[in-house]
PDB file of C-alpha atoms in Angstrom:
ATOM      1  CA  LEU A   7     -25.255  19.088   1.008  1.00  0.00           C
ATOM      2  CA  ILE A   8     -27.828  20.073  -1.590  1.00  0.00           C
ATOM      3  CA  PHE A   9     -29.884  16.877  -1.900  1.00  0.00           C
ATOM      4  CA  GLY A  10     -29.460  15.444   1.596  1.00  0.00           C
ATOM      5  CA  PRO A  11     -27.898  12.161   2.720  1.00  0.00           C
ATOM      6  CA  TYR A  12     -30.441   9.825   1.132  1.00  0.00           C
ATOM      7  CA  PRO A  13     -30.114   8.220  -2.317  1.00  0.00           C
ATOM      8  CA  ASN A  14     -32.359   9.778  -4.938  1.00  0.00           C
ATOM      9  CA  LYS A  15     -33.814   8.649  -8.233  1.00  0.00           C
ATOM     10  CA  PRO A  16     -34.889  10.900 -11.065  1.00  0.00           C
ATOM     11  CA  PRO A  17     -38.497  10.434 -12.149  1.00  0.00           C
ATOM     12  CA  GLY A  18     -39.040   7.388 -14.324  1.00  0.00           C
ATOM     13  CA  TRP A  19     -40.014   7.495 -17.977  1.00  0.00           C
ATOM     14  CA  VAL A  20     -42.887   5.074 -17.439  1.00  0.00           C
ATOM     15  CA  THR A  21     -44.805   3.717 -14.477  1.00  0.00           C
ATOM     16  CA  GLY A  22     -46.479   0.468 -13.570  1.00  0.00           C
ATOM     17  CA  ALA A  23     -45.535  -3.157 -14.099  1.00  0.00           C
ATOM     18  CA  THR A  24     -46.125  -5.814 -16.719  1.00  0.00           C
ATOM     19  CA  ASP A  25     -47.298  -9.338 -15.986  1.00  0.00           C
ATOM     20  CA  VAL A  26     -44.737 -11.717 -17.516  1.00  0.00           C
ATOM     21  CA  PHE A  27     -46.272 -15.056 -18.568  1.00  0.00           C
ATOM     22  CA  GLY A  28     -48.489 -15.001 -15.490  1.00  0.00           C
ATOM     23  CA  LEU A  29     -45.452 -15.805 -13.317  1.00  0.00           C
ATOM     24  CA  PHE A  30     -44.345 -12.428 -11.978  1.00  0.00           C
ATOM     25  CA  HIS A  31     -44.623  -8.684 -12.485  1.00  0.00           C
ATOM     26  CA  TYR A  32     -41.707  -6.796 -14.023  1.00  0.00           C
ATOM     27  CA  GLY A  33     -41.377  -3.017 -13.728  1.00  0.00           C
ATOM     28  CA  ASN A  34     -42.094  -1.058 -16.901  1.00  0.00           C
ATOM     29  CA  GLN A  35     -39.150   1.247 -16.136  1.00  0.00           C
ATOM     30  CA  ARG A  36     -36.772  -1.712 -16.346  1.00  0.00           C
ATOM     31  CA  ILE A  37     -38.375  -2.820 -19.615  1.00  0.00           C
ATOM     32  CA  ALA A  38     -38.005   0.709 -21.009  1.00  0.00           C
ATOM     33  CA  ALA A  39     -34.345   0.696 -19.896  1.00  0.00           C
ATOM     34  CA  LEU A  40     -33.865  -2.625 -21.684  1.00  0.00           C
ATOM     35  CA  PHE A  41     -35.204  -1.264 -24.970  1.00  0.00           C
ATOM     36  CA  ALA A  42     -33.276   2.012 -24.610  1.00  0.00           C
ATOM     37  CA  GLY A  43     -30.066   0.062 -23.988  1.00  0.00           C
ATOM     38  CA  MET A  44     -30.756  -2.148 -27.001  1.00  0.00           C
ATOM     39  CA  ALA A  45     -31.252   0.951 -29.143  1.00  0.00           C
ATOM     40  CA  VAL A  46     -27.955   2.475 -27.967  1.00  0.00           C
ATOM     41  CA  ILE A  47     -26.111  -0.797 -28.646  1.00  0.00           C
ATOM     42  CA  ALA A  48     -27.694  -1.103 -32.116  1.00  0.00           C
ATOM     43  CA  LEU A  49     -26.747   2.489 -32.979  1.00  0.00           C
ATOM     44  CA  PHE A  50     -23.203   1.914 -31.744  1.00  0.00           C
ATOM     45  CA  PHE A  51     -22.815  -1.277 -33.800  1.00  0.00           C
ATOM     46  CA  ALA A  52     -24.225   0.506 -36.862  1.00  0.00           C
ATOM     47  CA  MET A  53     -21.811   3.381 -36.349  1.00  0.00           C
ATOM     48  CA  LEU A  54     -18.864   0.979 -36.088  1.00  0.00           C
ATOM     49  CA  LYS A  55     -19.863  -0.997 -39.189  1.00  0.00           C
ATOM     50  CA  LEU A  56     -21.372   1.630 -41.516  1.00  0.00           C
ATOM     51  CA  THR A  57     -19.453   4.896 -41.055  1.00  0.00           C
ATOM     52  CA  TRP A  58     -15.968   6.126 -41.922  1.00  0.00           C
ATOM     53  CA  PHE A  59     -15.360   6.873 -38.262  1.00  0.00           C
ATOM     54  CA  GLY A  60     -16.171   3.263 -37.377  1.00  0.00           C
ATOM     55  CA  ARG A  61     -13.894   2.024 -40.140  1.00  0.00           C
ATOM     56  CA  MET A  62     -11.067   4.196 -38.794  1.00  0.00           C
ATOM     57  CA  ILE A  63     -11.599   2.880 -35.251  1.00  0.00           C
ATOM     58  CA  ARG A  64     -11.535  -0.725 -36.468  1.00  0.00           C
ATOM     59  CA  ALA A  65      -8.439  -0.113 -38.607  1.00  0.00           C
ATOM     60  CA  ALA A  66      -6.524   1.567 -35.789  1.00  0.00           C
ATOM     61  CA  SER A  67      -7.484  -1.132 -33.306  1.00  0.00           C
ATOM     62  CA  GLN A  68      -6.176  -3.864 -35.614  1.00  0.00           C
ATOM     63  CA  ASP A  69      -2.918  -2.173 -36.674  1.00  0.00           C
ATOM     64  CA  ARG A  70      -2.236   1.384 -35.500  1.00  0.00           C
ATOM     65  CA  GLU A  71       0.958   1.828 -37.517  1.00  0.00           C
ATOM     66  CA  MET A  72      -0.656   0.762 -40.792  1.00  0.00           C
ATOM     67  CA  ALA A  73      -3.679   2.978 -40.085  1.00  0.00           C
ATOM     68  CA  GLU A  74      -1.344   5.949 -39.598  1.00  0.00           C
ATOM     69  CA  LEU A  75       0.425   5.120 -42.857  1.00  0.00           C
ATOM     70  CA  ASN A  76      -2.979   5.265 -44.550  1.00  0.00           C
ATOM     71  CA  GLY A  77      -3.614   8.785 -43.269  1.00  0.00           C
ATOM     72  CA  ILE A  78      -5.497   8.235 -40.009  1.00  0.00           C
ATOM     73  CA  ASN A  79      -4.524  10.721 -37.318  1.00  0.00           C
ATOM     74  CA  SER A  80      -4.343   8.298 -34.382  1.00  0.00           C
ATOM     75  CA  ARG A  81      -4.024  11.027 -31.766  1.00  0.00           C
ATOM     76  CA  ARG A  82      -7.215  12.725 -32.952  1.00  0.00           C
ATOM     77  CA  LEU A  83      -8.913   9.329 -33.260  1.00  0.00           C
ATOM     78  CA  ASN A  84      -7.964   8.549 -29.653  1.00  0.00           C
ATOM     79  CA  MET A  85      -9.580  11.779 -28.477  1.00  0.00           C
ATOM     80  CA  LEU A  86     -12.742  11.185 -30.504  1.00  0.00           C
ATOM     81  CA  SER A  87     -12.958   7.567 -29.309  1.00  0.00           C
ATOM     82  CA  PHE A  88     -12.548   8.700 -25.709  1.00  0.00           C
ATOM     83  CA  GLY A  89     -15.354  11.216 -26.256  1.00  0.00           C
ATOM     84  CA  LEU A  90     -17.520   8.458 -27.721  1.00  0.00           C
ATOM     85  CA  GLY A  91     -16.819   6.304 -24.668  1.00  0.00           C
ATOM     86  CA  CYS A  92     -17.811   9.183 -22.385  1.00  0.00           C
ATOM     87  CA  ALA A  93     -21.020   9.663 -24.376  1.00  0.00           C
ATOM     88  CA  LEU A  94     -21.829   5.952 -24.019  1.00  0.00           C
ATOM     89  CA  ALA A  95     -21.163   6.129 -20.270  1.00  0.00           C
ATOM     90  CA  GLY A  96     -23.472   9.156 -20.066  1.00  0.00           C
ATOM     91  CA  ALA A  97     -26.164   7.290 -22.002  1.00  0.00           C
ATOM     92  CA  ALA A  98     -25.829   4.363 -19.591  1.00  0.00           C
ATOM     93  CA  GLY A  99     -26.219   6.768 -16.664  1.00  0.00           C
ATOM     94  CA  VAL A 100     -29.344   8.318 -18.167  1.00  0.00           C
ATOM     95  CA  ILE A 101     -30.836   4.881 -18.832  1.00  0.00           C
ATOM     96  CA  LEU A 102     -29.997   3.400 -15.415  1.00  0.00           C
ATOM     97  CA  ALA A 103     -30.589   6.405 -13.130  1.00  0.00           C
ATOM     98  CA  PRO A 104     -34.390   5.942 -12.966  1.00  0.00           C
ATOM     99  CA  VAL A 105     -33.896   2.231 -12.167  1.00  0.00           C
ATOM    100  CA  PHE A 106     -31.187   2.351  -9.472  1.00  0.00           C
ATOM    101  CA  PRO A 107     -30.728   4.969  -6.738  1.00  0.00           C
ATOM    102  CA  VAL A 108     -28.083   7.593  -7.525  1.00  0.00           C
ATOM    103  CA  THR A 109     -25.232   7.616  -5.003  1.00  0.00           C
ATOM    104  CA  PRO A 110     -21.527   8.443  -5.308  1.00  0.00           C
ATOM    105  CA  THR A 111     -20.714   4.730  -5.481  1.00  0.00           C
ATOM    106  CA  ALA A 112     -23.661   3.657  -7.651  1.00  0.00           C
ATOM    107  CA  GLY A 113     -21.430   2.802 -10.594  1.00  0.00           C
ATOM    108  CA  VAL A 114     -19.202   0.307  -8.761  1.00  0.00           C
ATOM    109  CA  PRO A 115     -21.465  -2.778  -9.017  1.00  0.00           C
ATOM    110  CA  ILE A 116     -22.357  -1.845 -12.602  1.00  0.00           C
ATOM    111  CA  ALA A 117     -18.676  -1.475 -13.528  1.00  0.00           C
ATOM    112  CA  LEU A 118     -17.900  -4.830 -11.900  1.00  0.00           C
ATOM    113  CA  THR A 119     -20.650  -6.514 -13.900  1.00  0.00           C
ATOM    114  CA  ALA A 120     -19.462  -4.784 -17.092  1.00  0.00           C
ATOM    115  CA  PHE A 121     -15.912  -6.015 -16.466  1.00  0.00           C
ATOM    116  CA  VAL A 122     -17.143  -9.582 -16.053  1.00  0.00           C
ATOM    117  CA  CYS A 123     -19.226  -9.260 -19.256  1.00  0.00           C
ATOM    118  CA  VAL A 124     -16.181  -8.108 -21.238  1.00  0.00           C
ATOM    119  CA  VAL A 125     -13.949 -10.900 -19.913  1.00  0.00           C
ATOM    120  CA  LEU A 126     -16.718 -13.472 -20.337  1.00  0.00           C
ATOM    121  CA  GLY A 127     -17.389 -12.488 -23.943  1.00  0.00           C
ATOM    122  CA  GLY A 128     -13.722 -12.137 -24.866  1.00  0.00           C
ATOM    123  CA  MET A 129     -11.492  -9.081 -24.838  1.00  0.00           C
ATOM    124  CA  GLY A 130     -11.940  -7.029 -28.005  1.00  0.00           C
ATOM    125  CA  SER A 131     -15.154  -8.709 -29.130  1.00  0.00           C
ATOM    126  CA  MET A 132     -18.176  -6.398 -29.112  1.00  0.00           C
ATOM    127  CA  ARG A 133     -20.518  -9.246 -30.031  1.00  0.00           C
ATOM    128  CA  GLY A 134     -18.981 -11.370 -27.266  1.00  0.00           C
ATOM    129  CA  CYS A 135     -19.565  -8.593 -24.756  1.00  0.00           C
ATOM    130  CA  VAL A 136     -23.262  -8.446 -25.629  1.00  0.00           C
ATOM    131  CA  VAL A 137     -23.648 -12.243 -25.550  1.00  0.00           C
ATOM    132  CA  GLY A 138     -21.671 -12.412 -22.289  1.00  0.00           C
ATOM    133  CA  GLY A 139     -23.964  -9.785 -20.775  1.00  0.00           C
ATOM    134  CA  LEU A 140     -27.070 -11.704 -21.823  1.00  0.00           C
ATOM    135  CA  ILE A 141     -25.729 -14.970 -20.396  1.00  0.00           C
ATOM    136  CA  LEU A 142     -24.672 -13.253 -17.197  1.00  0.00           C
ATOM    137  CA  GLY A 143     -28.055 -11.577 -16.809  1.00  0.00           C
ATOM    138  CA  LEU A 144     -29.899 -14.860 -17.292  1.00  0.00           C
ATOM    139  CA  VAL A 145     -27.689 -16.764 -14.855  1.00  0.00           C
ATOM    140  CA  GLU A 146     -27.884 -14.035 -12.198  1.00  0.00           C
ATOM    141  CA  ASN A 147     -31.644 -13.621 -12.416  1.00  0.00           C
ATOM    142  CA  LEU A 148     -32.429 -17.338 -12.545  1.00  0.00           C
ATOM    143  CA  GLY A 149     -30.077 -17.919  -9.615  1.00  0.00           C
ATOM    144  CA  ALA A 150     -31.696 -15.085  -7.686  1.00  0.00           C
ATOM    145  CA  ALA A 151     -35.167 -16.420  -8.457  1.00  0.00           C
ATOM    146  CA  TYR A 152     -34.486 -20.043  -7.534  1.00  0.00           C
ATOM    147  CA  VAL A 153     -31.752 -19.772  -4.875  1.00  0.00           C
ATOM    148  CA  SER A 154     -31.358 -16.332  -3.279  1.00  0.00           C
ATOM    149  CA  THR A 155     -30.714 -12.727  -4.273  1.00  0.00           C
ATOM    150  CA  GLY A 156     -27.865 -12.647  -1.751  1.00  0.00           C
ATOM    151  CA  TYR A 157     -25.802 -14.898  -4.039  1.00  0.00           C
ATOM    152  CA  LYS A 158     -26.108 -12.668  -7.115  1.00  0.00           C
ATOM    153  CA  HIS A 159     -22.381 -11.863  -7.314  1.00  0.00           C
ATOM    154  CA  LEU A 160     -21.475 -15.468  -6.523  1.00  0.00           C
ATOM    155  CA  PHE A 161     -23.368 -16.641  -9.625  1.00  0.00           C
ATOM    156  CA  MET A 162     -21.606 -13.972 -11.671  1.00  0.00           C
ATOM    157  CA  PHE A 163     -18.139 -15.125 -10.641  1.00  0.00           C
ATOM    158  CA  LEU A 164     -18.999 -18.834 -10.878  1.00  0.00           C
ATOM    159  CA  ILE A 165     -20.041 -18.462 -14.525  1.00  0.00           C
ATOM    160  CA  LEU A 166     -16.893 -16.392 -15.177  1.00  0.00           C
ATOM    161  CA  ILE A 167     -14.639 -19.041 -13.600  1.00  0.00           C
ATOM    162  CA  LEU A 168     -16.362 -21.861 -15.512  1.00  0.00           C
ATOM    163  CA  VAL A 169     -16.008 -20.093 -18.855  1.00  0.00           C
ATOM    164  CA  LEU A 170     -12.370 -19.148 -18.206  1.00  0.00           C
ATOM    165  CA  LEU A 171     -11.553 -22.755 -17.280  1.00  0.00           C
ATOM    166  CA  VAL A 172     -13.012 -23.993 -20.570  1.00  0.00           C
ATOM    167  CA  ARG A 173     -12.021 -21.051 -22.827  1.00  0.00           C
ATOM    168  CA  PRO A 174      -9.376 -18.779 -21.261  1.00  0.00           C
ATOM    169  CA  SER A 175      -9.817 -16.187 -24.031  1.00  0.00           C
ATOM    170  CA  GLY A 176     -13.571 -15.851 -23.360  1.00  0.00           C
ATOM    171  CA  LEU A 177     -16.508 -16.995 -25.461  1.00  0.00           C
ATOM    172  CA  PHE A 178     -15.669 -15.008 -28.605  1.00  0.00           C
ATOM    173  CA  GLY A 179     -12.065 -14.019 -27.866  1.00  0.00           C
ATOM    174  CA  ARG A 180      -9.094 -15.107 -29.946  1.00  0.00           C
ATOM    175  CA  SER A 181      -6.016 -16.624 -28.364  1.00  0.00           C
ATOM    176  CA  GLU A 182      -2.784 -14.644 -28.754  1.00  0.00           C
ATOM    177  CA  ALA A 183      -0.778 -17.588 -30.149  1.00  0.00           C
TER     178      ALA A 183
END
């Protein structure tokens, strides 16, 4: 009612496009979003590896009962971890809003791609999620460039099916045997 029926975008951080290897032009806003996303991921990894909070999260995820026996309040940790997840989702929204139009269903394709990245990389593996996302991005964009943009989701699910046929636990996942 306030903004009208048409999708809107907030103003971008940067304007223009960059010539990539003389082959095509790539929008500077997407490049800025790439670097902002890399910064958020690097800060998150550093927080998980270098802080007490990250150590508590890793301990509780490996063995909740033992973490509680060592003095970690798992209920409080759950709340803080949920808040951290919400903050990361908000950061993703801030980074992606200038790139994609904002609609009530704008997050559905992004959530689908994120799900495939997590399964592709292996459940529980942060490094696998990042590597899975990079592989998925390369396959989707090369497929869109050389075949058709209409098959973008087909390429995503084909790479997922191929990886799950070869390694059912994902690229970096561990089997539950």
